[in-house]
Short mmCIF file of C-alpha atoms and ligand atoms in Angstrom, two decimals:
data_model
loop_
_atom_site.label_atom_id
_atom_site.label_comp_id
_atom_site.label_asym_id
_atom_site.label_seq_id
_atom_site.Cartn_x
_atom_site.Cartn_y
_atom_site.Cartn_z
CA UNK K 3 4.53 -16.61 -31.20
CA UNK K 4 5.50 -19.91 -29.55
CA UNK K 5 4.88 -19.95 -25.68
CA UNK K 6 8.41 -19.25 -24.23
CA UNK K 7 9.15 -21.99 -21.03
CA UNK K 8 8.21 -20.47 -18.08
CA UNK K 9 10.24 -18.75 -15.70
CA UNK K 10 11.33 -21.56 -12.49
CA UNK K 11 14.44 -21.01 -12.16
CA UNK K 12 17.54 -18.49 -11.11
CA UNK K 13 19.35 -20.26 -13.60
CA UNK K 14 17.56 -19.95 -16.79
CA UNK K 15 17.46 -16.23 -17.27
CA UNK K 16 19.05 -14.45 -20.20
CA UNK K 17 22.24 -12.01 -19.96
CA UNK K 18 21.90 -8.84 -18.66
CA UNK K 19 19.39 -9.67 -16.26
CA UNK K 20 20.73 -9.45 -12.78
CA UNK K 21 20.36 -12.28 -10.68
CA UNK K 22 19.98 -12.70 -7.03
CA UNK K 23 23.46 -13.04 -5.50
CA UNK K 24 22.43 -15.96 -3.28
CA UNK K 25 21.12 -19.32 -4.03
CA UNK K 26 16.77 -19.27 -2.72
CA UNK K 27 16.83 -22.83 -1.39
CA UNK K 28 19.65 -22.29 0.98
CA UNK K 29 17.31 -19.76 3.21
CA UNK K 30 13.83 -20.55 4.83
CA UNK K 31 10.87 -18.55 5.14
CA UNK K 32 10.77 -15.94 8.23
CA UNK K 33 8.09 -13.24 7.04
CA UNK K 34 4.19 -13.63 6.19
CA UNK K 35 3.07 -11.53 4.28
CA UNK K 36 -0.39 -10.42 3.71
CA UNK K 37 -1.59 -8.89 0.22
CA UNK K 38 0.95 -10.11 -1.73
CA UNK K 39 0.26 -7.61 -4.62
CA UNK K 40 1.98 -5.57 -7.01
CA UNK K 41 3.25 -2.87 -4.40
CA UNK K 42 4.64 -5.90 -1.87
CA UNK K 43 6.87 -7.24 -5.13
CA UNK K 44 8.36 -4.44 -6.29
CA UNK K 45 8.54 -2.88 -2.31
CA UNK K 46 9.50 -4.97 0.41
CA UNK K 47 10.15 -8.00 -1.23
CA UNK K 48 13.12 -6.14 -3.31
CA UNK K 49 14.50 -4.89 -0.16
CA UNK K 50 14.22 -8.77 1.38
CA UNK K 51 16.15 -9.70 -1.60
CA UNK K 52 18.94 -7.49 -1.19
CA UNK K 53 19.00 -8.11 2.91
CA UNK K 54 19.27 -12.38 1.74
CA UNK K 55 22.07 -11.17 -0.84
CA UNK K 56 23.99 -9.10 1.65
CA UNK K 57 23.92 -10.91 5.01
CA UNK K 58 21.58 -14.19 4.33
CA UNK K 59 19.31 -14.80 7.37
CA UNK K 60 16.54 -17.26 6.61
CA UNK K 61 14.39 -14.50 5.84
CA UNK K 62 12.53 -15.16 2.84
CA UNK K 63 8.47 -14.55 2.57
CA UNK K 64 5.65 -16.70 2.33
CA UNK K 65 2.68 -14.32 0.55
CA UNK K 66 -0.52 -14.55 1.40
CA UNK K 67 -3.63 -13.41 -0.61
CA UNK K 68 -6.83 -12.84 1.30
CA UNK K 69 -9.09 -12.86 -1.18
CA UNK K 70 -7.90 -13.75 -4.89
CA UNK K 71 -5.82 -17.01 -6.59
CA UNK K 72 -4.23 -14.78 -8.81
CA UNK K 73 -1.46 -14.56 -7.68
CA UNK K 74 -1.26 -17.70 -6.06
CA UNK K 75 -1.37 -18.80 -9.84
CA UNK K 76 1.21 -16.44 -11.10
CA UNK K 77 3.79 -17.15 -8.63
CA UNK K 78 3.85 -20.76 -7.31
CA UNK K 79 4.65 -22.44 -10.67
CA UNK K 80 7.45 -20.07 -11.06
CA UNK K 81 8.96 -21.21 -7.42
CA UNK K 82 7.92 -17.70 -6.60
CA UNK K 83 10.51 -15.94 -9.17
CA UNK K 84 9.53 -12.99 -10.85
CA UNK K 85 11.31 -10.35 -12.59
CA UNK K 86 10.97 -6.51 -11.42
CA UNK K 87 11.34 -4.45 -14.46
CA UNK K 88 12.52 -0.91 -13.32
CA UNK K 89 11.77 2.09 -15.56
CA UNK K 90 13.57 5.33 -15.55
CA UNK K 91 15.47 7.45 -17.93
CA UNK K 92 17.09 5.19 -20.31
CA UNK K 93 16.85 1.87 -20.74
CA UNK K 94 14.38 -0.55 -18.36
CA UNK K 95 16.27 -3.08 -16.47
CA UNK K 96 15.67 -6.47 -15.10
CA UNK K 97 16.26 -7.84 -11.96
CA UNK K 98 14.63 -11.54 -10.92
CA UNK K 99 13.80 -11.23 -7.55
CA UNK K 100 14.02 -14.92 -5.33
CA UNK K 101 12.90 -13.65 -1.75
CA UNK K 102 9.25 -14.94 -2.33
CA UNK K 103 9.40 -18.20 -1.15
CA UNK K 104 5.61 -19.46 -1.96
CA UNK K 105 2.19 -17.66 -2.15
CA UNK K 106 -0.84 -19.16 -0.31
CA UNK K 107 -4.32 -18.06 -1.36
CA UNK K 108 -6.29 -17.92 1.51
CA UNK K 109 -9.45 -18.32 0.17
CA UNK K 110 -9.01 -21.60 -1.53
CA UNK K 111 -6.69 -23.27 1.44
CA UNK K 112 -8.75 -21.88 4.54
CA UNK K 113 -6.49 -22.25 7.69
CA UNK K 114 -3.15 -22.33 5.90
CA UNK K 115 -2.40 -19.09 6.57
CA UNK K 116 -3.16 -19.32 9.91
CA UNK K 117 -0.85 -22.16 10.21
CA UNK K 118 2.08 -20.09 8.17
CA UNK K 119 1.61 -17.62 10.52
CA UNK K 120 1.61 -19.58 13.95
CA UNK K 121 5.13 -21.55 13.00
CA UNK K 122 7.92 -20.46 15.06
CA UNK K 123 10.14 -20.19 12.29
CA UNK K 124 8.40 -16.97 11.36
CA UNK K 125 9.23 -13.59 13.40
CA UNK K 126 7.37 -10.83 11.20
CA UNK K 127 4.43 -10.87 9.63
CA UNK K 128 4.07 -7.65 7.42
CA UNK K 129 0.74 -5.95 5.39
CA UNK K 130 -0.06 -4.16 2.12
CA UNK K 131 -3.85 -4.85 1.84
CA UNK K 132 -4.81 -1.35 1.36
CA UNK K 133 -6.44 1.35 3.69
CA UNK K 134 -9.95 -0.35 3.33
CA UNK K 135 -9.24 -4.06 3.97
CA UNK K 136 -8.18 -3.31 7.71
CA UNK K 137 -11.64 -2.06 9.70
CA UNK K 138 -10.47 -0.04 11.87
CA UNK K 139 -12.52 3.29 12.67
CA UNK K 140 -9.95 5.88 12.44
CA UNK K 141 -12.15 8.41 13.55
CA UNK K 142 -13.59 6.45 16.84
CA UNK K 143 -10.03 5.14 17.05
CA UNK K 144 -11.01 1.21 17.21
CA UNK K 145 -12.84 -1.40 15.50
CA UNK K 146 -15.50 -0.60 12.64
CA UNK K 147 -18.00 -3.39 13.52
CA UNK K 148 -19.72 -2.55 10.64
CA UNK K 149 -16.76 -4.08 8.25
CA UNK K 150 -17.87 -7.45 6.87
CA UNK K 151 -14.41 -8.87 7.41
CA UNK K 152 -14.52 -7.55 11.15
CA UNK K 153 -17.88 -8.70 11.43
CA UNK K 154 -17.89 -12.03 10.17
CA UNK K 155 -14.60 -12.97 12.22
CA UNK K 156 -16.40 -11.30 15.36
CA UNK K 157 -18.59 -14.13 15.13
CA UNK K 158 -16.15 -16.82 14.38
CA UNK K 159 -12.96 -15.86 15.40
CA UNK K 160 -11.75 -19.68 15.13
CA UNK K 161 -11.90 -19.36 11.63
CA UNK K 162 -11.07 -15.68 10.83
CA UNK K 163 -10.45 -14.63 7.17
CA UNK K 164 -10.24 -10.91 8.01
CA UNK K 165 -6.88 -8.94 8.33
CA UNK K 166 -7.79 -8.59 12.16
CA UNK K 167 -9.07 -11.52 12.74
CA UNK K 168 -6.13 -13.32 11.39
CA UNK K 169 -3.67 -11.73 13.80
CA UNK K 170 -5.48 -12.03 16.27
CA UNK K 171 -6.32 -15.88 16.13
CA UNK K 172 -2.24 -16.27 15.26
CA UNK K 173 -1.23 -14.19 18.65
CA UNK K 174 -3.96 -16.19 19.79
CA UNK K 175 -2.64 -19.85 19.07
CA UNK K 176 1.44 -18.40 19.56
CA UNK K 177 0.76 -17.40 23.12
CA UNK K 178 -1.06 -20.70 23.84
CA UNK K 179 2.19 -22.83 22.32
CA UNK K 180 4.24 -20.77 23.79
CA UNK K 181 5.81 -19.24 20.76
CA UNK K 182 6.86 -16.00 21.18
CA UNK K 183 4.98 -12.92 19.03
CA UNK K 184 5.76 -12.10 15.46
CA UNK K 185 6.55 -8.50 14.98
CA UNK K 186 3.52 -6.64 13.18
CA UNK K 187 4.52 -4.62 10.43
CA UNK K 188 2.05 -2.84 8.36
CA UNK K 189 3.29 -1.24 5.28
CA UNK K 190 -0.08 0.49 4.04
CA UNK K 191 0.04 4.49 3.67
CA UNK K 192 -1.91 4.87 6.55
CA UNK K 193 -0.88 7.70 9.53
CA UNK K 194 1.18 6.55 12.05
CA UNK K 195 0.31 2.32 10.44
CA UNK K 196 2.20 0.88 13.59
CA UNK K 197 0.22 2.08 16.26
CA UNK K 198 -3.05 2.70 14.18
CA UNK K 199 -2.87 -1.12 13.86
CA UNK K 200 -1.91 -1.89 17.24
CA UNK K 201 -5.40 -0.18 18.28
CA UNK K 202 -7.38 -2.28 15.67
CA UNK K 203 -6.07 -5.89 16.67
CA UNK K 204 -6.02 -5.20 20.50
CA UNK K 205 -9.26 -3.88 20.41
CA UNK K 206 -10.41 -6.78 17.73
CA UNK K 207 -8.70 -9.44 21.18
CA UNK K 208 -10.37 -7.26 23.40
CA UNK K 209 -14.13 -8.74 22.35
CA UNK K 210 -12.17 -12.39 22.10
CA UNK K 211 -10.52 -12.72 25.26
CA UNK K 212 -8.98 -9.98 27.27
CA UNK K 213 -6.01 -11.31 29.04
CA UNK K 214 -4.78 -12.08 25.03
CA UNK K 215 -5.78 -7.78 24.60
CA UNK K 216 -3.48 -7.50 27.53
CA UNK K 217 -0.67 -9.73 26.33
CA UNK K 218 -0.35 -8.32 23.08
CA UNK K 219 -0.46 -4.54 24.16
CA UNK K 220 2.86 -5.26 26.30
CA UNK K 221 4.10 -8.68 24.10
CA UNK K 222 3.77 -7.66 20.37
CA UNK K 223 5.95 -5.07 18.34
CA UNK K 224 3.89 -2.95 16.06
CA UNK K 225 6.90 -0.54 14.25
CA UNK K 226 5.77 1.82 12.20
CA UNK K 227 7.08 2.57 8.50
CA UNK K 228 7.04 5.03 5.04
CA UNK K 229 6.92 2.90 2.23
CA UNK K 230 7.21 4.68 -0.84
CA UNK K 231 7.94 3.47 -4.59
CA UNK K 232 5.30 4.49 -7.25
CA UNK K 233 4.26 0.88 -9.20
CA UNK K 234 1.23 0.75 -11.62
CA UNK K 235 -0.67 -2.24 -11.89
CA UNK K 236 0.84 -4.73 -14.80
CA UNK K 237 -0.28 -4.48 -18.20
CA UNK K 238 -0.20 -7.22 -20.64
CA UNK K 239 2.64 -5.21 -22.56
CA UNK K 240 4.72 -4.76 -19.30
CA UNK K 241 4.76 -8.83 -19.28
CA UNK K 242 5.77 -9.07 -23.05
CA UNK K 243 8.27 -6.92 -22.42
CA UNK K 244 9.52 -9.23 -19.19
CA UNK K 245 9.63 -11.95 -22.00
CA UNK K 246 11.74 -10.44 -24.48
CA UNK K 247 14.18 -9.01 -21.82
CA UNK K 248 14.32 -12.50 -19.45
CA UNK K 249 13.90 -15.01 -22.58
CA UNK K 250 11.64 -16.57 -20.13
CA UNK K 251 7.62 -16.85 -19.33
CA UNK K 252 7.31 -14.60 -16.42
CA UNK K 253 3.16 -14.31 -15.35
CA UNK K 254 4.29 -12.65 -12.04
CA UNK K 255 6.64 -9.57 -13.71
CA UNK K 256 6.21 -6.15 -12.19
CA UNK K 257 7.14 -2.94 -13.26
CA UNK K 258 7.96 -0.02 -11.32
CA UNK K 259 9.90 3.46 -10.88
CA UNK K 260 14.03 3.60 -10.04
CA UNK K 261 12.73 5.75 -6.88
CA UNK K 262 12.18 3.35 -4.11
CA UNK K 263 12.31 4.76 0.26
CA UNK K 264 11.49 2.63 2.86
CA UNK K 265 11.61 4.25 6.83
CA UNK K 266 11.00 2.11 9.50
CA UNK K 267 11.00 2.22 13.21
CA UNK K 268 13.35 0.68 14.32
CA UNK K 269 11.65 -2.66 16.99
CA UNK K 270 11.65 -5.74 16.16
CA UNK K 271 11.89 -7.62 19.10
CA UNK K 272 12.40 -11.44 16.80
CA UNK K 273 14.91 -10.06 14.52
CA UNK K 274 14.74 -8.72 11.11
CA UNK K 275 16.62 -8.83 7.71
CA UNK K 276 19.63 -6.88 6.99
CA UNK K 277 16.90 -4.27 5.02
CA UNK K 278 19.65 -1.71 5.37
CA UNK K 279 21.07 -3.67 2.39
CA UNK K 280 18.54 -2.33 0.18
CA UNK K 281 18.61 1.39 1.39
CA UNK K 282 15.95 0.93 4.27
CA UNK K 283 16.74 4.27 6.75
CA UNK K 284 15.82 2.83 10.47
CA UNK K 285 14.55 5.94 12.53
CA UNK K 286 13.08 6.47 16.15
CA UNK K 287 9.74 8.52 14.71
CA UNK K 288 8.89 7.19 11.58
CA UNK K 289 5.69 9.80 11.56
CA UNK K 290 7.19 12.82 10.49
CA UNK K 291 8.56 10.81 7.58
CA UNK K 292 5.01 9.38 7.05
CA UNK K 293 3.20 12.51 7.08
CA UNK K 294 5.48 14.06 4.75
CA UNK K 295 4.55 11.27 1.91
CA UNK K 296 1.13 10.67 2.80
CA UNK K 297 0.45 15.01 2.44
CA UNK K 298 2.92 15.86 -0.40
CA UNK K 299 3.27 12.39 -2.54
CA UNK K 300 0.41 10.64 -2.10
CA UNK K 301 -1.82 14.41 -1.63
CA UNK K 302 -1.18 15.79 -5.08
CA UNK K 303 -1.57 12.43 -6.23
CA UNK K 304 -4.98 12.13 -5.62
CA UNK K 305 -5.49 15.71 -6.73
CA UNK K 306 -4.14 14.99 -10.02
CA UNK K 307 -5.79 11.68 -10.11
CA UNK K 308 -9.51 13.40 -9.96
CA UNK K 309 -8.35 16.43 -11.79
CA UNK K 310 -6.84 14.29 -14.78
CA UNK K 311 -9.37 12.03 -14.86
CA UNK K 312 -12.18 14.32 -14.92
CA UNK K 313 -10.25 16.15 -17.32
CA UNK K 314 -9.62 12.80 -19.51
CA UNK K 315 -6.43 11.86 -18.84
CA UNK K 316 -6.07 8.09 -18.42
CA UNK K 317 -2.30 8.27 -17.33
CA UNK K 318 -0.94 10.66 -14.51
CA UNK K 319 2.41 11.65 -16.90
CA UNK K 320 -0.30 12.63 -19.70
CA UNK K 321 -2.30 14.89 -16.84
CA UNK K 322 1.47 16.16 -16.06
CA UNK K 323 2.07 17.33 -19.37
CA UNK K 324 -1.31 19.56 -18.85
CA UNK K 325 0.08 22.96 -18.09
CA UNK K 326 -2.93 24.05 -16.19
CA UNK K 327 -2.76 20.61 -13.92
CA UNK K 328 0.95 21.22 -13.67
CA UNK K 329 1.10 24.04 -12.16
CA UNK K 330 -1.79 22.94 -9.90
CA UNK K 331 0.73 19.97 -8.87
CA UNK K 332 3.20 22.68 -7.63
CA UNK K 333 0.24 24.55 -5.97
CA UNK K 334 -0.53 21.55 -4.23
CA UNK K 335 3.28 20.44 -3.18
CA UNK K 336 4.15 23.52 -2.04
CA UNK K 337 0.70 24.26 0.56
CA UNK K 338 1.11 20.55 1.69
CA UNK K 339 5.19 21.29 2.30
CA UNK K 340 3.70 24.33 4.40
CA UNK K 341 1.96 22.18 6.94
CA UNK K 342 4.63 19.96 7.90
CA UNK K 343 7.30 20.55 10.14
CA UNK K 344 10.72 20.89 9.41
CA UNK K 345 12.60 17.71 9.24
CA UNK K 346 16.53 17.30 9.75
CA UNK K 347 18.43 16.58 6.61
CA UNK K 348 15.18 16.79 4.30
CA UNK K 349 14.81 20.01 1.97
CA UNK K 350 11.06 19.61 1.18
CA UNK K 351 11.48 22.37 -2.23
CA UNK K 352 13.95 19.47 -3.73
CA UNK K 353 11.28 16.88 -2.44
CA UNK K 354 8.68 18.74 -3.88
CA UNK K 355 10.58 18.97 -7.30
CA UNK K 356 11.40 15.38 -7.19
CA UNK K 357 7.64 14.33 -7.05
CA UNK K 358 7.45 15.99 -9.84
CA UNK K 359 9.50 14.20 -11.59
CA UNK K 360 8.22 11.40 -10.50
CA UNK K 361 4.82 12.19 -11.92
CA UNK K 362 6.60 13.31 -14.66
CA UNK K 363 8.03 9.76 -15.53
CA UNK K 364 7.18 9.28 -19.43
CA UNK K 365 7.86 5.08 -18.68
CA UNK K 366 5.63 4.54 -16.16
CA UNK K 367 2.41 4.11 -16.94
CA UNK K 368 0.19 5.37 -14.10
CA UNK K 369 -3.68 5.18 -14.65
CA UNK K 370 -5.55 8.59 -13.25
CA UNK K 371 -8.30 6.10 -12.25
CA UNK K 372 -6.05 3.52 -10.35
CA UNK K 373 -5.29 6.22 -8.02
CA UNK K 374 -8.56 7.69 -7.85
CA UNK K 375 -9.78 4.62 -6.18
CA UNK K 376 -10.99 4.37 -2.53
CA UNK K 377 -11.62 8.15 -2.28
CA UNK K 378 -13.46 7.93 1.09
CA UNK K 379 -9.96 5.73 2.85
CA UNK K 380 -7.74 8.26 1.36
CA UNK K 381 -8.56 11.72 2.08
CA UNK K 382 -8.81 12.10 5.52
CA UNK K 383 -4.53 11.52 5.65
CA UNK K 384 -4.00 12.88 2.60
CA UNK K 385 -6.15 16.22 2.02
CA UNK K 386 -8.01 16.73 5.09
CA UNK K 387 -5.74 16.74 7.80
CA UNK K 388 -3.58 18.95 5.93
CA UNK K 389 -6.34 21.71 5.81
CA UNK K 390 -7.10 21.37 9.18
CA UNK K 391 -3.31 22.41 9.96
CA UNK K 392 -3.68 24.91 7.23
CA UNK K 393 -6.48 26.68 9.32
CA UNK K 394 -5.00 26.12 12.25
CA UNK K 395 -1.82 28.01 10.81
CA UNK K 396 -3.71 30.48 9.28
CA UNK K 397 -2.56 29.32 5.59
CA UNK K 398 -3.80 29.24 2.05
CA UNK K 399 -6.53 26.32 2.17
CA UNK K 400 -7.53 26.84 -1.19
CA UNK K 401 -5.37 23.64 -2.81
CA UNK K 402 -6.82 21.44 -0.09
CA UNK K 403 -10.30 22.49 -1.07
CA UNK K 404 -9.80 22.40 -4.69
CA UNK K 405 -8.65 18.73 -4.51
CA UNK K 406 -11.22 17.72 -2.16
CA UNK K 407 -14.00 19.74 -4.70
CA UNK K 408 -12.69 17.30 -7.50
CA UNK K 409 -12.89 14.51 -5.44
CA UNK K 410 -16.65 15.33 -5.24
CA UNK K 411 -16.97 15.75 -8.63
CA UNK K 412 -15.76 12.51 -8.57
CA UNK K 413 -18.25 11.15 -6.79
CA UNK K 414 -21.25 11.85 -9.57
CA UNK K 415 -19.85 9.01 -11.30
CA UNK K 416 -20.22 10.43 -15.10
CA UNK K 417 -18.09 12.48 -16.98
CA UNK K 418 -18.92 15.85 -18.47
CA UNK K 419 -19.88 13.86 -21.57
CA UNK K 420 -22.40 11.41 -19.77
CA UNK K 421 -19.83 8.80 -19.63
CA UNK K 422 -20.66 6.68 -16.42
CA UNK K 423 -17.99 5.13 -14.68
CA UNK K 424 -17.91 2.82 -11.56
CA UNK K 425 -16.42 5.04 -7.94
CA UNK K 426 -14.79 1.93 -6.77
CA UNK K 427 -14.90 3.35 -3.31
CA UNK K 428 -16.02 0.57 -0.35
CA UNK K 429 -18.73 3.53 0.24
CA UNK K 430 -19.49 3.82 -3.35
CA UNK K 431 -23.76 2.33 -2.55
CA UNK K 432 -23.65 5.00 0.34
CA UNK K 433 -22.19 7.92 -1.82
CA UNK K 434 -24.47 6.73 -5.12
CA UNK K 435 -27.96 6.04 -2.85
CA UNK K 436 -27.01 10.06 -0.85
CA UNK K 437 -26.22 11.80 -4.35
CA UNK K 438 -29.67 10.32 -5.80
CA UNK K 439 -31.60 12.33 -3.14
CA UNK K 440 -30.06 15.76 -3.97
CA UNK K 441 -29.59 18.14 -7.58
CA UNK K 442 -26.40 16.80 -8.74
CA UNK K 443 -26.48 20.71 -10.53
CA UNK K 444 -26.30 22.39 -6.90
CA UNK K 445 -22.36 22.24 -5.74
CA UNK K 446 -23.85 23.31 -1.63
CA UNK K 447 -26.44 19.96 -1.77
CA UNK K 448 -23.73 17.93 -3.19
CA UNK K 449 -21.12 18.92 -0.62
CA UNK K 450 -23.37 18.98 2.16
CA UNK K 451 -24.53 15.38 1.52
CA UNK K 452 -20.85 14.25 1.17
CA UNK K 453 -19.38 15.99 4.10
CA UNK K 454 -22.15 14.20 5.85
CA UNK K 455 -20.60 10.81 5.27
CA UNK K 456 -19.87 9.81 8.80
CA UNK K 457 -16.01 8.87 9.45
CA UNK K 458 -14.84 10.78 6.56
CA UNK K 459 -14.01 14.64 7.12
CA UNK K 460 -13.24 16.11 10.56
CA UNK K 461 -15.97 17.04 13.21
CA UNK K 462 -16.96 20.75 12.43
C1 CS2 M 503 -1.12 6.23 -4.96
C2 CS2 M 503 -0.08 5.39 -4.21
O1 CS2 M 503 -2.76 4.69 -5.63
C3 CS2 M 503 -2.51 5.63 -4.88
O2 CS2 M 503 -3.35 6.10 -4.13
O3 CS2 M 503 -1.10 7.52 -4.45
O4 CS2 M 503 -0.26 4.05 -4.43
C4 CS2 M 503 1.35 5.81 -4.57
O5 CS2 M 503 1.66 5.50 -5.90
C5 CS2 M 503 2.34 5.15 -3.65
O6 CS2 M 503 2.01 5.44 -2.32
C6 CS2 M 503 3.75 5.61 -3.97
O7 CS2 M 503 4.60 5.18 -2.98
#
């Protein structure tokens, strides 16, 4: 097949994909944003677009990826266009979305995202890096010294290339121009994200200087949000697909669910997009929202991640259409609805069903062993605080500790059939080098030496 043009331009795009409702070059940049993956594109980025459509603002977002050129390389020959392909029942549809304005990859231009960051013209600058990339020690409550990122900007904090280094250094060079703050938004599923990062970069300026620890503790806005739209990483056939439907060469195409939430609390002292335009709900307590996802969505998903995998499904709809694992998905839902309290205007049975669904989706294309990633970041929000309300309340604790059995199971790395397989876990030398001292064939040795993992499950 003949290499179609490439996508550059609003213009160029075939009927019946929808186009943004605003021309891109008539609004500047206002938001950073850091780990400009998947989830960002098909997340915030769609709400940004809808905000520019609705009210315009120069709002648009300069991405910024810490460690790979990737998409650097997808997106800045396409003036940061890219079509979001969304997949429900029916037919997919296409949308290009025009509210990236350029991508810098941080690793090949050092300092250029400290200098995005520091220019007055932006007022937010917002996350999705993932739990591991931030180093904070959730269960000391402050920095993990012992994460390379944290550690290597520790020692030159001039130069940072860490997620807490680099906000730090920009608050850093802002207060010393004069420029007020940026508003800190992290959008990782993460308990209470807002304040949980607050604690991480003041006590990251703490060890730098502490009249900056001071200044940003009363200075900086650190809202907290639920992000929530489920969006597999692209396949090859996901961009072939973006071809045929756009007529045009699209590298940077995502794909993703018609579900999309976004609740966020509501301070931004610089301003903000209209993201009400997109169906963003602005509340005062954003945590019993977050709880709520992180226990029941993201929860069974990991339990049906390990579960599916281990039982060899490669996609979470396959390991839905498992009657056993089914029902064990409605096991789950409805312990993790029983921890949570109740929340105004949300029936958690219909929430529960529409995860489900969700799951359910035959489009999307959901690998087991995506989500099974990062085990050791994931569990303490998503399984194990749950139990410990369970006990508290005197509940059924059983579907905590069957997910967090699989996720042990897991952790031996092989399949029943002595297929090996790599944890991808930023613990996965610590889990490997404890498992080789014990009989992987006695289930007490293997969950002693994992529950021994310090920072992971709850002081006995
Ligand atoms: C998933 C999430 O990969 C994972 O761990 O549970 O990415 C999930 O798809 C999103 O949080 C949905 O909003």
């Amino acid at each position: 097949m003949n290499r179609l043009p490439r996508l550059v331009s609003v213009d160029d795009i075939a009927a019946g994909v929808r186009r943004p409702a605003y021309r891109p070059e008539d609004h500047a940049a206002g938001i950073v944003h850091l780990g400009i993956g998947a989830f960002h594109r098909a997340h915030q980025a769609v709400y940004t677009d809808d905000a520019l459509a609705a009210s315009g603002g120069d709002w648009r977002i300069i991405g910024v990826s810490l460690r790979g050129t990737a998409a650097a390389d997808a997106l800045n020959p396409q003036n940061g266009l890219y079509t979001l392909i969304e997949r429900g029942e029916g037919e997919a549809s296409g949308r290009i979305i025009a509210s990236l304005d350029r991508v810098i990859a941080a690793t090949r231009k050092p300092g250029a995202a400290l200098a995005a960051m520091t220019d007055p013209a932006i007022r937010i600058v917002s996350l999705t890096v993932t739990e591991k990339a931030y180093g904070i020690d959730r269960a000391a409550g402050g920095l993990d010294e012992s994460h390379s990122a944290v550690a290597y900007d520790l020692g030159d904090p001039r130069a940072p290339s860490g997620v807490l280094g680099l906000l730090v250094e920009a608050l850093r060079l802002r207060r010393e121009a004069g420029t007020p703050p940026f508003t800190v938004l992290c959008c990782d599923n993460l308990p209470d994200n807002g304040a949980l990062l607050r604690l991480g970069v003041v006590d990251f300026a703490s060890r730098v200087d502490p009249g900056l620890a001071a200044w940003i503790e009363t200075s900086v806005a650190f809202p907290a949000t639920m992000v929530d739209r489920i969006t597999p990483a692209v396949t090859p056939a996901a961009l072939a697909d973006t071809a045929r439907m756009t007529g045009r060469d699209d590298q940077a195409a995502i794909e993703t669910e018609v579900f999309t939430q976004w609740v966020i609390e509501d301070h931004f002292p610089q301003g903000r997009p209209n993201w009400e335009a997109g169906g963003a709900i602005f509340v005062a307590d954003v945590a019993p929202y977050e709880r709520m996802k992180l226990r029941m969505l993201n929860g069974t998903h990991s339990m049906l991640a390990y579960a599916g995998f281990l039982a060899g499904h490669t996609l979470v709809r396959d390991a839905m259409a498992d009657p056993a694992l089914s029902a064990l998905v409605t096991r789950h839902l409805k312990a993790a609805a029983a921890t949570l309290a109740p929340l105004p205007g949300i029936d958690l049975t219909a929430y529960a069903a529409s995860l489900a669904a969700r799951f359910r989706n035959p489009s999307i294309a959901h690998e087991t062993y995506q989500i099974a990633m990062d085990g050791t970041e994931k569990l303490p929000q998503r399984l194990l605080q749950p139990a410990l309300v369970a006990m508290e309340q005197r509940q059924d604790i059983r579907p905590f500790a069957f997910a967090v059995a699989c996720w042990m199971r897991y952790c031996l790395g092989r399949t029943d059939d002595g297929v090996a397989y790599a944890l991808r876990d930023p613990r996965e030398q610590h889990i490997q080098a404890a498992l080789a001292r014990v009989d992987t064939r006695d289930p007490a040795a293997i969950a002693g030496t994992l529950h021994a993992l310090p920072g992971v499950f709850p002081a006995p």
